[in-house]
Amino acid sequence: MTDTTLWHQRAQSLTLPSQAFIDGRFVDAASGETFESINPATGDVLTTVASCGVADADAAVAAARNAFEDRRWAGQAPAARKAVLLKFAELIEAHRDELALLESLDMGKPIRDALSYDAPATARAIAWHAEAVDKLYDEVAPVGDDALALITREPLGVVAAIVPWNFPLVMAAWKLGPALATGNSVILKPSEKSPLSALKLAELAKQAGLPDGVFNVLPGFGHTVGEALAMHMDVDCITFTGSTAVGKHLLECAGKSNMKRAFMECGGKSAHIVCADCEDLDKAAATAAAAICYNQGEVCTAGSRLLVDNAIKGAFLDKLVAQLAQWQPSDPLHPDTPMGAMVDRMQYDRVCQYIDLGLSEGATLLAGGPPKGEGPGLFIPPTILSDMTPEHTLAREEIFGPVLSVIGFDGLEEAIRIANDSDYGLAAGLWTGNIANAIRGSRALRAGTVFVNNWDGGDMTMPFGGYKQSGNGRDKSLHAMEKYTELKSTWIEL
Ligand code: NAD
């Protein structure tokens, strides 16, 4: 039996979660409504899932509030919370295959990536924050003999985490790790396009010993249960990853309701700059291909604007096109598949429309193009559109698919100007063999993360987030823990 057949068999026998998780119990939506979870690689309905609404949001918030008020979690010693969260991370590791399979079936990503990255990175994110939490000290302010002045951090209370479908587990874990470690109660709302792995996480969290009410999962739509959480008067923080349009809307919800803390991790149109003095064009070309093809290009930090110095543009693009042979999409459950299916028909159509628009605006098609044939699987080949100017729509808007817009430049100064001419500021990359250009360039780039002679480098020690309309706040690193705590000043007169 081949590995592919094995994964398909495992998929057939997999138990698919379908109910919401509120106050430690799996329950149907109060309305009884459900929605379909569809496998984008085949078009098959995987299962139907509870479609939560206002009543479910109210129930989850009440459970989370009770859990917070009676201190069943927040009141535990950090070392005790650490032990539970480390157990949670261990269980995630132990269920790696099942979680990876759920992720691949639900949103179309290659099983190879779900196994090697998504599932283990989820466990790592939880464990990293758990490990940190009993090593963080509060402060005593330098004041005179007549007072003791304490600066302490306290959990916010009830945190609602609303996450997207491109990395359902990892985006959730970047929020769950720091929010739970610091003692908050959390309500997770996964995307309606990828609810399954979050529900499996709920089961594992309970098994790990997370007290009832501390972690709740509400599957459902943004405009129903998502909106109910964002507008809720008893939610203390909304922590979001998703599109800039929805992020802006959630900031308004926070302002219109109870001024809840609102942290947004949003979209990007990241510039990937290759200078004429790049020392390894082969490596840069391989990396540029991966930066737009990995996860079908459905990555907030996709290197979707390739800026190449005109002096090397022709030679570099030949190398890049040659790389794409390794990135053709196919069955996500084949263990060697590098690129899977787009998450759903809506996203597939959106990406196809962008390719058509790029061609109608005069771009030159170097590879890929509109997909041919209409099978049930939503596969789009990696597509390179060259001869673009910074004004082209495809050079400005986030496509969220394997479509690369190429722009030529003359010298680093022009490259930085083009790179920074964007509403977004999530990531940027720079390939150069000149140390001064590397440092000057990385300082000048207006982006939350800059990659020099690599793309997507980093680990849990580094903050992740955006400048400008790519968001506010940071996920990962100790800075993420600041988001989920209030700073309290206590002045004790002696
Ligand atoms: P989206 O904004 O459509 O949805 C994200 C989440 O918000 C989903 O759970 C959705 O149900 C919910 N939502 C939608 N409308 C809502 C509303 N009115 N009220 C409350 N919740 C609502 O984004 P998406 O299509 O799921 O994900 C793709 C986007 O996510 C891209 O723009 C991508 O760049 C971004 N993203 C950013 C990061 C980052 O860290 N900066 C990481 C991954 C993805």
Coordinates of C-alpha atoms and ligand atoms in Angstrom, one line a residue:
M1 CA 0.0 0.0 0.0
T2 CA 1.4 3.4 -0.9
D3 CA 1.7 6.2 1.6
T4 CA -1.0 8.1 -0.3
T5 CA -3.5 5.2 -0.1
L6 CA -2.7 5.0 3.6
W7 CA -3.5 8.7 4.2
H8 CA -6.8 8.3 2.2
Q9 CA -7.7 5.3 4.3
R10 CA -7.0 7.2 7.5
A11 CA -9.1 10.0 6.3
Q12 CA -12.0 7.6 5.7
S13 CA -11.8 6.3 9.2
L14 CA -11.2 9.6 11.0
T15 CA -13.7 10.8 13.5
L16 CA -14.6 14.3 12.6
P17 CA -15.5 16.7 15.4
S18 CA -18.7 18.7 14.8
Q19 CA -19.9 20.3 18.0
A20 CA -19.0 23.5 19.8
F21 CA -17.1 23.3 23.0
I22 CA -18.6 25.4 25.9
D23 CA -17.8 25.2 29.6
G24 CA -16.0 21.9 29.2
R25 CA -18.8 20.2 27.2
F26 CA -19.3 19.5 23.5
V27 CA -22.7 20.9 22.5
D28 CA -24.8 21.7 19.4
A29 CA -25.4 25.3 18.6
A30 CA -28.4 26.6 20.6
S31 CA -30.3 27.2 17.3
G32 CA -29.5 23.7 16.1
E33 CA -28.0 25.2 12.9
T34 CA -25.0 23.6 11.2
F35 CA -22.8 24.4 8.2
E36 CA -20.9 22.1 5.9
S37 CA -17.2 21.5 6.0
I38 CA -16.0 20.8 2.5
N39 CA -12.7 19.2 1.3
P40 CA -11.5 21.7 -1.4
A41 CA -9.3 19.0 -3.0
T42 CA -12.3 16.8 -3.9
G43 CA -15.4 18.9 -3.3
D44 CA -16.7 16.2 -0.9
V45 CA -18.7 17.3 2.2
L46 CA -16.6 16.1 5.2
T47 CA -19.1 16.7 7.9
T48 CA -21.6 19.3 9.2
V49 CA -20.5 21.5 12.1
A50 CA -22.4 23.5 14.7
S51 CA -23.1 27.0 13.5
C52 CA -22.9 29.1 16.6
G53 CA -24.7 32.4 17.1
V54 CA -25.4 35.1 19.7
A55 CA -26.8 32.6 22.2
D56 CA -23.7 30.4 22.0
A57 CA -21.5 33.5 22.3
D58 CA -23.4 34.5 25.4
A59 CA -23.1 31.1 27.0
A60 CA -19.3 30.8 26.2
V61 CA -18.7 34.3 27.6
A62 CA -20.6 33.6 30.8
A63 CA -18.7 30.3 31.3
A64 CA -15.4 32.1 30.6
R65 CA -16.3 34.9 33.0
N66 CA -17.2 32.5 35.8
A67 CA -14.0 30.6 35.3
F68 CA -12.1 33.8 35.5
E69 CA -13.9 35.3 38.5
D70 CA -13.6 32.2 40.7
R71 CA -9.8 32.1 39.9
R72 CA -9.8 28.4 39.0
W73 CA -7.1 29.1 36.4
A74 CA -5.9 32.7 36.9
G75 CA -5.4 31.9 40.6
Q76 CA -3.2 29.0 40.1
A77 CA 0.6 29.4 40.4
P78 CA 2.2 30.0 37.1
A79 CA 4.2 26.8 37.5
A80 CA 0.9 24.9 37.9
R81 CA -0.6 26.5 34.7
K82 CA 2.7 25.7 33.0
A83 CA 2.3 22.0 33.9
V84 CA -1.2 21.8 32.4
L85 CA -0.2 23.6 29.2
L86 CA 2.9 21.4 28.8
K87 CA 0.6 18.4 29.0
F88 CA -1.6 20.1 26.4
A89 CA 1.4 20.6 24.1
E90 CA 2.4 16.9 24.6
L91 CA -1.0 15.7 23.6
I92 CA -0.9 17.9 20.5
E93 CA 2.4 16.3 19.6
A94 CA 1.0 12.8 20.3
H95 CA -2.0 13.6 18.0
R96 CA 0.2 15.1 15.3
D97 CA -1.0 12.8 12.5
E98 CA -4.7 13.3 13.3
L99 CA -4.4 17.1 13.6
A100 CA -2.4 17.3 10.4
L101 CA -5.0 15.2 8.5
L102 CA -7.9 17.4 9.8
E103 CA -6.0 20.5 8.6
S104 CA -5.2 19.1 5.2
L105 CA -8.7 17.8 4.6
D106 CA -10.4 20.9 5.8
M107 CA -8.4 23.6 4.0
G108 CA -6.4 21.8 1.3
K109 CA -2.8 22.2 2.5
P110 CA -0.3 19.4 1.8
I111 CA -0.2 16.7 4.4
R112 CA 3.6 17.0 4.2
D113 CA 3.5 20.6 5.5
A114 CA 0.7 20.0 8.1
L115 CA 2.9 17.2 9.5
S116 CA 6.2 18.9 9.4
Y117 CA 5.1 22.4 10.4
D118 CA 1.5 23.1 11.5
A119 CA 1.0 20.4 14.1
P120 CA 4.5 20.6 15.7
A121 CA 4.5 24.4 15.5
T122 CA 1.2 24.4 17.4
A123 CA 2.6 22.3 20.2
R124 CA 5.8 24.5 20.3
A125 CA 3.8 27.7 20.6
I126 CA 1.8 26.4 23.5
A127 CA 4.9 24.9 25.2
W128 CA 7.1 28.0 24.7
H129 CA 4.7 30.3 26.5
A130 CA 4.0 27.8 29.2
E131 CA 7.8 27.5 29.8
A132 CA 8.1 31.3 30.0
V133 CA 5.3 32.1 32.4
D134 CA 7.0 31.0 35.6
K135 CA 10.1 32.9 34.8
L136 CA 8.6 36.4 34.4
Y137 CA 9.0 38.8 37.4
D138 CA 7.0 41.9 38.1
E139 CA 8.7 45.2 39.1
V140 CA 9.3 47.4 42.1
A141 CA 9.6 51.0 41.2
P142 CA 12.5 53.1 42.5
V143 CA 10.8 55.3 45.1
G144 CA 11.8 56.7 48.5
D145 CA 11.5 55.2 52.0
D146 CA 7.9 56.3 52.5
A147 CA 6.3 54.0 49.9
L148 CA 6.5 50.7 48.2
A149 CA 5.5 51.0 44.6
L150 CA 4.7 47.8 42.7
I151 CA 4.2 47.4 38.9
T152 CA 2.4 44.1 38.3
R153 CA 0.8 42.3 35.4
E154 CA -2.6 40.8 35.7
P155 CA -4.6 38.8 33.1
L156 CA -7.2 40.7 31.1
G157 CA -10.1 38.3 31.8
V158 CA -12.1 37.0 28.9
V159 CA -10.2 36.9 25.6
A160 CA -11.9 36.2 22.3
A161 CA -9.6 34.9 19.6
I162 CA -10.8 35.0 16.0
V163 CA -8.6 33.3 13.5
P164 CA -8.3 32.6 9.8
W165 CA -8.2 29.4 7.7
N166 CA -4.7 29.5 6.2
F167 CA -2.9 28.2 9.3
P168 CA -5.9 27.3 11.5
L169 CA -3.9 25.6 14.3
V170 CA -0.8 27.8 14.4
M171 CA -2.7 31.1 14.3
A172 CA -4.9 29.8 17.2
A173 CA -1.8 28.6 19.1
W174 CA 0.0 31.9 18.8
K175 CA -2.9 33.4 20.7
L176 CA -3.8 30.5 23.0
G177 CA -0.3 30.1 24.3
P178 CA 0.3 33.6 25.7
A179 CA -3.4 34.2 26.7
L180 CA -3.8 31.0 28.6
A181 CA -0.3 31.0 30.2
T182 CA -1.0 34.5 31.6
G183 CA -4.2 33.2 33.2
N184 CA -7.0 34.4 30.9
S185 CA -10.1 32.5 29.9
V186 CA -10.3 32.1 26.1
I187 CA -13.0 31.7 23.5
L188 CA -11.6 30.6 20.2
K189 CA -13.6 31.2 17.0
P190 CA -12.0 29.3 14.1
S191 CA -12.8 30.3 10.5
E192 CA -16.0 28.8 9.0
K193 CA -13.7 27.5 6.3
S194 CA -11.6 25.4 8.7
P195 CA -13.3 24.6 12.0
L196 CA -12.2 21.0 12.5
S197 CA -8.7 21.2 14.1
A198 CA -9.8 23.8 16.6
L199 CA -12.5 21.4 17.9
K200 CA -9.9 18.6 18.2
L201 CA -7.8 21.1 20.2
A202 CA -10.7 21.5 22.7
E203 CA -10.8 17.8 23.3
L204 CA -7.0 17.7 24.0
A205 CA -7.2 20.8 26.2
K206 CA -9.8 19.1 28.4
Q207 CA -7.7 15.9 28.5
A208 CA -4.7 18.0 29.6
G209 CA -6.6 19.3 32.6
L210 CA -7.6 22.8 31.5
P211 CA -10.5 23.6 33.8
D212 CA -14.0 23.9 32.4
G213 CA -14.8 27.3 31.0
V214 CA -11.2 28.4 30.6
F215 CA -11.0 27.3 26.9
N216 CA -14.1 27.4 24.7
V217 CA -14.4 26.9 20.9
L218 CA -17.3 28.4 18.9
P219 CA -17.4 27.3 15.2
G220 CA -19.5 29.5 13.0
F221 CA -19.5 32.6 10.7
G222 CA -17.9 35.9 11.2
H223 CA -21.0 38.0 10.8
T224 CA -22.9 35.9 13.4
V225 CA -20.8 34.5 16.2
G226 CA -17.7 36.5 15.4
E227 CA -19.6 39.8 15.5
A228 CA -21.4 38.7 18.7
L229 CA -18.0 38.3 20.4
A230 CA -16.6 41.5 19.0
M231 CA -19.5 43.5 20.2
H232 CA -19.9 41.7 23.6
M233 CA -19.8 43.9 26.6
D234 CA -18.3 41.2 28.8
V235 CA -15.3 40.3 26.5
D236 CA -12.2 42.1 27.6
C237 CA -10.0 41.5 24.6
I238 CA -10.5 40.6 20.9
T239 CA -7.4 39.2 19.4
F240 CA -7.7 38.6 15.6
T241 CA -5.8 37.3 12.7
G242 CA -7.4 37.8 9.3
S243 CA -8.0 40.3 6.6
T244 CA -7.4 44.0 7.0
A245 CA -11.1 44.8 6.1
V246 CA -12.4 42.7 8.9
G247 CA -9.6 43.9 11.3
K248 CA -10.7 47.5 10.7
H249 CA -14.3 46.5 11.4
L250 CA -13.3 44.8 14.6
L251 CA -11.6 47.9 15.8
E252 CA -14.9 49.7 15.3
C253 CA -16.7 47.0 17.2
A254 CA -14.3 47.5 20.1
G255 CA -14.9 51.2 20.1
K256 CA -18.7 50.9 19.8
S257 CA -19.0 48.4 22.6
N258 CA -16.8 48.3 25.8
M259 CA -13.5 49.5 24.4
K260 CA -12.2 46.0 24.8
R261 CA -8.5 45.6 24.0
A262 CA -8.2 44.9 20.2
F263 CA -5.2 43.4 18.6
M264 CA -5.2 42.9 14.8
E265 CA -2.9 40.7 12.7
C266 CA -3.9 41.4 9.2
G267 CA -3.0 41.2 5.5
G268 CA 0.2 41.9 3.6
K269 CA 1.7 42.6 0.2
S270 CA 5.3 41.9 1.1
A271 CA 8.2 43.0 -1.1
H272 CA 10.9 40.6 -1.8
I273 CA 13.9 42.5 -3.1
V274 CA 16.8 41.0 -5.1
C275 CA 19.7 43.3 -5.5
A276 CA 22.3 43.1 -8.3
D277 CA 24.9 42.3 -5.7
C278 CA 23.0 39.2 -4.4
E279 CA 25.7 36.5 -3.9
D280 CA 23.6 33.4 -4.5
L281 CA 21.0 33.9 -7.2
D282 CA 20.1 30.2 -7.3
K283 CA 19.3 30.3 -3.6
A284 CA 17.4 33.5 -4.0
A285 CA 15.3 32.1 -6.9
A286 CA 14.5 28.9 -5.0
T287 CA 13.5 31.0 -2.0
A288 CA 11.4 33.4 -4.1
A289 CA 9.5 30.4 -5.5
A290 CA 8.8 29.0 -2.0
A291 CA 7.8 32.4 -0.7
I292 CA 4.9 32.6 -3.2
C293 CA 4.0 28.9 -3.5
Y294 CA 4.2 27.6 0.1
N295 CA 0.7 26.9 1.5
Q296 CA -0.7 27.7 -2.0
G297 CA 0.4 31.3 -1.5
E298 CA -2.3 31.6 1.2
V299 CA 0.2 33.1 3.6
C300 CA 0.0 36.6 5.1
T301 CA 3.8 37.0 4.7
A302 CA 3.8 35.6 1.1
G303 CA 6.6 37.3 -0.9
S304 CA 4.0 38.4 -3.4
R305 CA 5.8 41.5 -4.8
L306 CA 9.1 40.5 -6.3
L307 CA 11.4 43.5 -6.9
V308 CA 14.4 42.6 -9.0
D309 CA 17.2 44.9 -10.1
N310 CA 17.0 45.4 -13.8
A311 CA 20.7 44.5 -14.2
I312 CA 19.9 40.9 -13.3
K313 CA 16.2 40.6 -13.9
G314 CA 16.3 38.4 -17.1
A315 CA 18.7 35.9 -15.6
F316 CA 17.0 35.8 -12.3
L317 CA 13.5 35.2 -13.7
D318 CA 14.8 32.3 -15.8
K319 CA 16.1 30.7 -12.6
L320 CA 12.8 31.4 -10.9
V321 CA 10.6 30.0 -13.6
A322 CA 12.8 26.8 -13.6
Q323 CA 12.1 26.4 -9.9
L324 CA 8.3 26.2 -10.4
A325 CA 8.5 22.7 -11.8
Q326 CA 8.9 21.6 -8.2
W327 CA 5.7 23.5 -7.1
Q328 CA 2.9 22.1 -9.2
P329 CA -0.3 21.5 -7.2
S330 CA -1.8 18.1 -6.7
D331 CA -3.5 15.7 -4.2
P332 CA -2.7 17.2 -0.7
L333 CA -2.7 13.7 0.8
H334 CA 0.2 12.5 -1.4
P335 CA 3.2 12.8 0.9
D336 CA 5.4 14.5 -1.7
T337 CA 2.8 17.1 -2.8
P338 CA 4.3 20.6 -2.4
M339 CA 1.1 22.6 -3.1
G340 CA -2.5 21.6 -2.4
A341 CA -5.9 23.1 -3.2
M342 CA -7.2 26.6 -2.6
V343 CA -9.4 26.7 0.5
D344 CA -12.8 27.1 -1.2
R345 CA -14.5 28.1 -4.5
M346 CA -14.7 31.8 -3.4
Q347 CA -11.0 32.0 -2.9
Y348 CA -10.3 30.1 -6.1
D349 CA -12.5 32.4 -8.1
R350 CA -10.9 35.5 -6.5
V351 CA -7.4 34.4 -7.4
C352 CA -8.4 33.5 -11.0
Q353 CA -10.0 37.0 -11.3
Y354 CA -6.8 38.6 -10.2
I355 CA -4.8 36.6 -12.8
D356 CA -7.2 37.8 -15.5
L357 CA -7.0 41.4 -14.2
G358 CA -3.2 41.3 -14.3
L359 CA -3.2 40.1 -17.9
S360 CA -5.8 42.7 -18.9
E361 CA -3.7 45.4 -17.3
G362 CA -0.8 44.4 -19.6
A363 CA 1.4 42.2 -17.4
T364 CA 3.5 39.5 -19.1
L365 CA 2.7 36.0 -18.2
L366 CA 6.0 34.1 -17.4
A367 CA 4.5 31.0 -15.9
G368 CA 1.1 29.4 -14.9
G369 CA -1.9 31.5 -15.7
P370 CA -5.6 30.8 -15.4
P371 CA -6.1 27.1 -14.5
K372 CA -7.2 24.8 -17.3
G373 CA -10.0 22.2 -16.9
E374 CA -12.7 22.2 -14.3
G375 CA -12.3 19.2 -12.0
P376 CA -13.8 19.3 -8.5
G377 CA -10.3 20.1 -7.0
L378 CA -9.5 23.8 -6.6
F379 CA -6.0 23.8 -7.9
I380 CA -4.2 26.9 -9.3
P381 CA -0.7 26.6 -10.8
P382 CA 2.0 29.0 -9.6
T383 CA 1.7 32.1 -11.7
I384 CA 4.3 34.7 -12.4
L385 CA 3.3 38.1 -13.9
S386 CA 6.1 40.3 -15.0
D387 CA 6.6 43.8 -16.4
M388 CA 4.4 45.3 -13.7
T389 CA 4.6 48.8 -12.3
P390 CA 4.0 49.7 -8.7
E391 CA 0.6 51.2 -9.8
H392 CA -0.8 47.9 -11.1
T393 CA -3.6 46.5 -9.0
L394 CA -1.8 43.2 -8.6
A395 CA 1.2 45.1 -7.3
R396 CA -0.9 46.7 -4.6
E397 CA -3.7 44.3 -3.4
E398 CA -3.3 41.1 -1.4
I399 CA -4.3 38.2 -3.6
F400 CA -3.7 35.3 -1.2
G401 CA -2.8 32.8 -3.8
P402 CA 0.2 31.5 -5.8
V403 CA 0.4 34.7 -7.9
L404 CA 3.6 36.6 -8.0
S405 CA 3.9 40.2 -9.4
V406 CA 7.4 41.2 -10.6
I407 CA 8.6 44.8 -10.8
G408 CA 12.1 45.9 -12.0
F409 CA 14.1 48.6 -10.2
D410 CA 17.4 50.4 -10.6
G411 CA 19.4 50.5 -7.4
L412 CA 18.5 49.9 -3.7
E413 CA 17.1 53.3 -3.1
E414 CA 14.4 52.8 -5.8
A415 CA 13.7 49.3 -4.4
I416 CA 13.0 50.6 -0.9
R417 CA 10.8 53.4 -2.3
I418 CA 8.7 50.9 -4.2
A419 CA 8.6 48.4 -1.3
N420 CA 7.4 51.1 1.2
D421 CA 4.8 52.4 -1.2
S422 CA 2.1 50.1 0.2
D423 CA -0.8 50.2 2.6
Y424 CA 0.7 47.1 4.2
G425 CA 3.8 46.5 6.2
L426 CA 3.9 42.9 7.4
A427 CA 7.2 41.6 6.0
A428 CA 9.9 42.4 3.5
G429 CA 13.0 40.6 2.2
L430 CA 16.3 41.8 0.9
W431 CA 19.0 39.8 -0.9
T432 CA 22.4 41.5 -1.0
G433 CA 26.0 40.6 -0.5
N434 CA 26.8 44.1 0.8
I435 CA 26.6 44.4 4.6
A436 CA 26.0 48.1 4.6
N437 CA 23.1 47.7 2.1
A438 CA 21.7 44.9 4.2
I439 CA 21.7 47.1 7.3
R440 CA 20.6 50.3 5.7
G441 CA 18.0 48.5 3.7
S442 CA 16.5 46.6 6.6
R443 CA 16.3 49.8 8.6
A444 CA 14.6 51.6 5.9
L445 CA 11.9 49.0 5.1
R446 CA 8.6 49.8 6.9
A447 CA 7.7 46.2 7.9
G448 CA 7.2 44.3 11.1
T449 CA 9.7 41.6 9.9
V450 CA 12.6 42.0 7.5
F451 CA 14.4 38.9 6.1
V452 CA 17.9 39.4 5.0
N453 CA 19.2 36.7 2.6
N454 CA 16.3 34.4 3.5
W455 CA 12.5 34.4 3.6
D456 CA 10.3 33.5 6.5
G457 CA 13.3 33.0 8.9
G458 CA 12.4 33.1 12.6
D459 CA 11.1 31.1 15.5
M460 CA 9.1 31.6 18.7
T461 CA 11.6 34.0 20.2
M462 CA 10.8 36.7 17.6
P463 CA 7.7 38.9 17.6
F464 CA 5.5 38.7 14.6
G465 CA 3.1 41.4 13.3
G466 CA 2.7 44.4 11.1
Y467 CA 3.3 48.0 10.5
K468 CA 0.6 50.2 8.9
Q469 CA -2.6 48.4 7.8
S470 CA -1.0 45.0 8.5
G471 CA -2.1 45.4 12.1
N472 CA -1.1 46.2 15.6
G473 CA 0.3 44.2 18.5
R474 CA 2.6 41.3 18.1
D475 CA 2.1 37.5 18.2
K476 CA 5.0 35.2 19.4
S477 CA 7.9 36.0 21.8
L478 CA 7.5 37.5 25.3
H479 CA 6.0 40.6 23.8
A480 CA 2.8 38.6 23.0
M481 CA 2.3 38.0 26.7
E482 CA 2.1 41.8 27.2
K483 CA -1.0 41.9 25.0
Y484 CA -2.9 39.6 27.4
T485 CA -2.1 41.4 30.6
E486 CA -3.0 44.7 32.2
L487 CA -0.3 46.7 33.9
K488 CA -1.3 47.6 37.5
S489 CA 0.5 50.3 39.6
T490 CA 0.1 49.9 43.3
W491 CA 1.5 52.6 45.6
I492 CA 1.7 51.6 49.2
E493 CA 2.2 54.5 51.6
L494 CA 4.3 53.3 54.6
Ligands
NAD1 P1 -11.1 37.0 7.2 O1 -10.8 38.4 7.7 O2 -12.1 36.9 6.1 O3 -11.6 36.1 8.4 C1 -10.8 35.9 9.5 C2 -11.7 35.5 10.7 O4 -12.6 36.6 11.0 C3 -12.6 34.3 10.4 O5 -12.8 33.5 11.6 C4 -14.0 35.0 10.1 O6 -15.1 34.1 10.3 C5 -13.9 36.1 11.0 N1 -14.8 37.2 10.7 C6 -15.2 37.7 9.4 N2 -16.1 38.7 9.5 C7 -16.2 39.0 10.8 C8 -17.0 39.9 11.6 N3 -17.8 40.8 10.9 N4 -16.9 39.9 12.9 C9 -16.1 39.0 13.5 N5 -15.4 38.1 12.9 C10 -15.4 38.1 11.6 O7 -9.7 36.4 6.8 P2 -9.4 35.0 6.2 O8 -9.9 35.0 4.7 O9 -9.9 33.9 7.1 O10 -7.8 34.9 6.2 C11 -7.1 35.5 5.2 C12 -6.5 36.8 5.7 O11 -5.8 36.6 7.0 C13 -5.5 37.4 4.8 O12 -5.7 38.8 4.6 C14 -4.2 37.2 5.5 O13 -3.1 38.1 5.2 C15 -4.6 37.3 6.9 N6 -3.6 36.7 7.8 C16 -2.8 37.5 8.6 C17 -1.8 36.9 9.4 C18 -0.9 37.8 10.3 O14 -0.4 37.2 11.2 N7 -0.8 39.0 10.0 C19 -1.7 35.5 9.4 C20 -2.5 34.7 8.7 C21 -3.5 35.3 7.8

